[in-house]
PDB file of C-alpha atoms in Angstrom:
ATOM      1  CA  MET A1470      74.619  66.612  32.158  1.00 46.00           C
ATOM      2  CA  ALA A1471      76.889  69.751  31.889  1.00 51.00           C
ATOM      3  CA  LYS A1472      76.927  73.049  33.725  1.00 57.00           C
ATOM      4  CA  SER A1473      75.279  75.965  31.907  1.00 55.00           C
ATOM      5  CA  PRO A1474      77.944  79.050  30.063  1.00 57.00           C
ATOM      6  CA  ARG A1475      77.473  82.144  32.337  1.00 61.00           C
ATOM      7  CA  ILE A1476      76.441  84.557  30.821  1.00 60.00           C
ATOM      8  CA  GLU A1477      77.367  87.903  32.029  1.00 62.00           C
ATOM      9  CA  PRO A1478      74.507  90.962  32.511  1.00 59.00           C
ATOM     10  CA  GLY A1479      74.633  92.924  29.702  1.00 63.00           C
ATOM     11  CA  THR A1480      76.331  90.841  27.351  1.00 66.00           C
ATOM     12  CA  ASN A1481      75.462  88.901  24.410  1.00 68.00           C
ATOM     13  CA  SER A1482      75.054  85.356  24.145  1.00 71.00           C
ATOM     14  CA  LEU A1483      73.616  82.318  21.824  1.00 72.00           C
ATOM     15  CA  VAL A1484      73.226  79.896  23.820  1.00 74.00           C
ATOM     16  CA  THR A1485      71.569  75.983  21.918  1.00 78.00           C
ATOM     17  CA  GLY A1486      70.924  73.111  22.705  1.00 80.00           C
ATOM     18  CA  SER A1487      67.748  71.157  24.503  1.00 84.00           C
ATOM     19  CA  PHE A1488      64.989  72.468  25.718  1.00 82.00           C
ATOM     20  CA  HIS A1489      65.171  71.122  29.135  1.00 83.00           C
ATOM     21  CA  PRO A1490      68.159  70.591  31.493  1.00 86.00           C
ATOM     22  CA  THR A1491      70.696  72.727  28.066  1.00 86.00           C
ATOM     23  CA  LEU A1492      68.725  75.987  27.723  1.00 90.00           C
ATOM     24  CA  GLU A1493      66.171  76.060  30.218  1.00 93.00           C
ATOM     25  CA  ASP A1494      69.330  75.660  33.035  1.00 93.00           C
ATOM     26  CA  ALA A1495      70.871  78.880  31.262  1.00 91.00           C
ATOM     27  CA  LEU A1496      67.891  80.783  31.743  1.00 92.00           C
ATOM     28  CA  LEU A1497      67.044  80.741  34.700  1.00 95.00           C
ATOM     29  CA  VAL A1498      71.588  81.558  35.604  1.00 93.00           C
ATOM     30  CA  HIS A1499      70.869  84.804  33.794  1.00 90.00           C
ATOM     31  CA  LEU A1500      68.014  85.418  34.966  1.00 93.00           C
ATOM     32  CA  GLU A1501      69.538  84.106  39.029  1.00 94.00           C
ATOM     33  CA  ALA A1502      72.872  86.866  38.663  1.00 91.00           C
ATOM     34  CA  LEU A1503      70.294  89.654  36.679  1.00 91.00           C
ATOM     35  CA  VAL A1504      67.759  89.255  40.613  1.00 93.00           C
ATOM     36  CA  THR A1505      70.535  88.694  41.834  1.00 92.00           C
ATOM     37  CA  ALA A1506      72.254  92.182  41.606  1.00 91.00           C
ATOM     38  CA  GLU A1507      69.010  94.316  41.158  1.00 91.00           C
ATOM     39  CA  PRO A1508      66.437  92.039  43.353  1.00 90.00           C
ATOM     40  CA  LEU A1509      63.963  94.784  41.985  1.00 91.00           C
ATOM     41  CA  ARG A1510      64.574  95.893  38.331  1.00 91.00           C
ATOM     42  CA  GLU A1511      62.142  95.071  35.547  1.00 93.00           C
ATOM     43  CA  ILE A1512      63.012  91.838  33.786  1.00 92.00           C
ATOM     44  CA  PRO A1513      59.964  91.032  31.338  1.00 91.00           C
ATOM     45  CA  VAL A1514      60.478  87.283  30.555  1.00 92.00           C
ATOM     46  CA  VAL A1515      58.504  87.049  26.923  1.00 91.00           C
ATOM     47  CA  VAL A1516      57.342  82.529  26.962  1.00 92.00           C
ATOM     48  CA  PRO A1517      55.580  80.549  24.535  1.00 92.00           C
ATOM     49  CA  THR A1518      53.094  79.958  27.140  1.00 95.00           C
ATOM     50  CA  ASN A1519      51.793  80.659  30.643  1.00 96.00           C
ATOM     51  CA  LEU A1520      51.795  77.389  31.991  1.00 97.00           C
ATOM     52  CA  LEU A1521      56.211  77.495  31.179  1.00 95.00           C
ATOM     53  CA  GLY A1522      56.615  80.865  31.814  1.00 96.00           C
ATOM     54  CA  LEU A1523      55.367  79.767  36.138  1.00 97.00           C
ATOM     55  CA  ARG A1524      57.226  76.548  35.314  1.00 97.00           C
ATOM     56  CA  LEU A1525      60.634  79.098  35.256  1.00 96.00           C
ATOM     57  CA  SER A1526      59.137  81.444  37.380  1.00 97.00           C
ATOM     58  CA  ARG A1527      58.952  78.330  40.173  1.00 97.00           C
ATOM     59  CA  LEU A1528      62.126  77.962  39.233  1.00 97.00           C
ATOM     60  CA  LEU A1529      63.965  80.762  39.735  1.00 96.00           C
ATOM     61  CA  ALA A1530      61.790  81.538  43.566  1.00 96.00           C
ATOM     62  CA  GLY A1531      63.372  78.141  44.338  1.00 95.00           C
ATOM     63  CA  ARG A1532      66.631  79.568  43.637  1.00 94.00           C
ATOM     64  CA  THR A1533      66.487  83.380  44.742  1.00 93.00           C
ATOM     65  CA  GLY A1534      64.297  83.075  47.729  1.00 93.00           C
ATOM     66  CA  GLY A1535      62.014  84.989  44.818  1.00 91.00           C
ATOM     67  CA  HIS A1536      61.608  87.703  42.273  1.00 92.00           C
ATOM     68  CA  ALA A1537      59.562  90.057  42.599  1.00 93.00           C
ATOM     69  CA  GLY A1538      60.586  92.509  39.165  1.00 93.00           C
ATOM     70  CA  VAL A1539      60.693  89.331  36.991  1.00 95.00           C
ATOM     71  CA  ARG A1540      57.475  89.014  34.682  1.00 95.00           C
ATOM     72  CA  PHE A1541      57.556  86.030  32.532  1.00 96.00           C
ATOM     73  CA  MET A1542      54.465  86.780  30.336  1.00 95.00           C
ATOM     74  CA  THR A1543      53.772  85.481  26.362  1.00 95.00           C
ATOM     75  CA  LEU A1544      54.002  87.575  23.373  1.00 92.00           C
ATOM     76  CA  LYS A1545      49.767  88.247  22.904  1.00 92.00           C
ATOM     77  CA  ASP A1546      51.105  89.242  27.799  1.00 92.00           C
ATOM     78  CA  LEU A1547      53.497  92.330  26.166  1.00 90.00           C
ATOM     79  CA  ALA A1548      51.655  93.216  22.639  1.00 88.00           C
ATOM     80  CA  LEU A1549      48.825  94.380  25.267  1.00 85.00           C
ATOM     81  CA  SER A1550      51.255  96.294  28.064  1.00 86.00           C
ATOM     82  CA  LEU A1551      52.593  97.945  24.860  1.00 87.00           C
ATOM     83  CA  ALA A1552      49.919  99.041  22.740  1.00 83.00           C
ATOM     84  CA  GLY A1553      48.054 100.646  26.314  1.00 76.00           C
ATOM     85  CA  THR A1554      44.173 101.207  26.339  1.00 72.00           C
ATOM     86  CA  PRO A1555      41.983  98.106  24.369  1.00 67.00           C
ATOM     87  CA  LEU A1556      39.850  98.159  22.051  1.00 67.00           C
ATOM     88  CA  PRO A1557      36.093  98.627  22.678  1.00 76.00           C
ATOM     89  CA  ASP A1558      35.616  94.924  21.119  1.00 75.00           C
ATOM     90  CA  GLY A1559      37.977  93.709  23.505  1.00 64.00           C
ATOM     91  CA  ARG A1560      40.932  93.578  20.888  1.00 62.00           C
TER      92      ARG A1560
END
């Protein structure tokens, strides 16, 4: 298995490959560097499903010993957090 590229915090990068293990590992390496540098920094990560968010959260916690500021959320969760008060009918 090829080692994931190191992505320096604050830089833009494009990593391509199959999701598992290439992209998953590259994301975890990047998040690990951010969490290690600033353990309480708020870091939102948009994921396609809650199940994937749970998996990534557990893998990251295993690598870092825990993470307080990283929040894995679906696109819907992100929209709700940005929208503020929901409409009366629940939307």
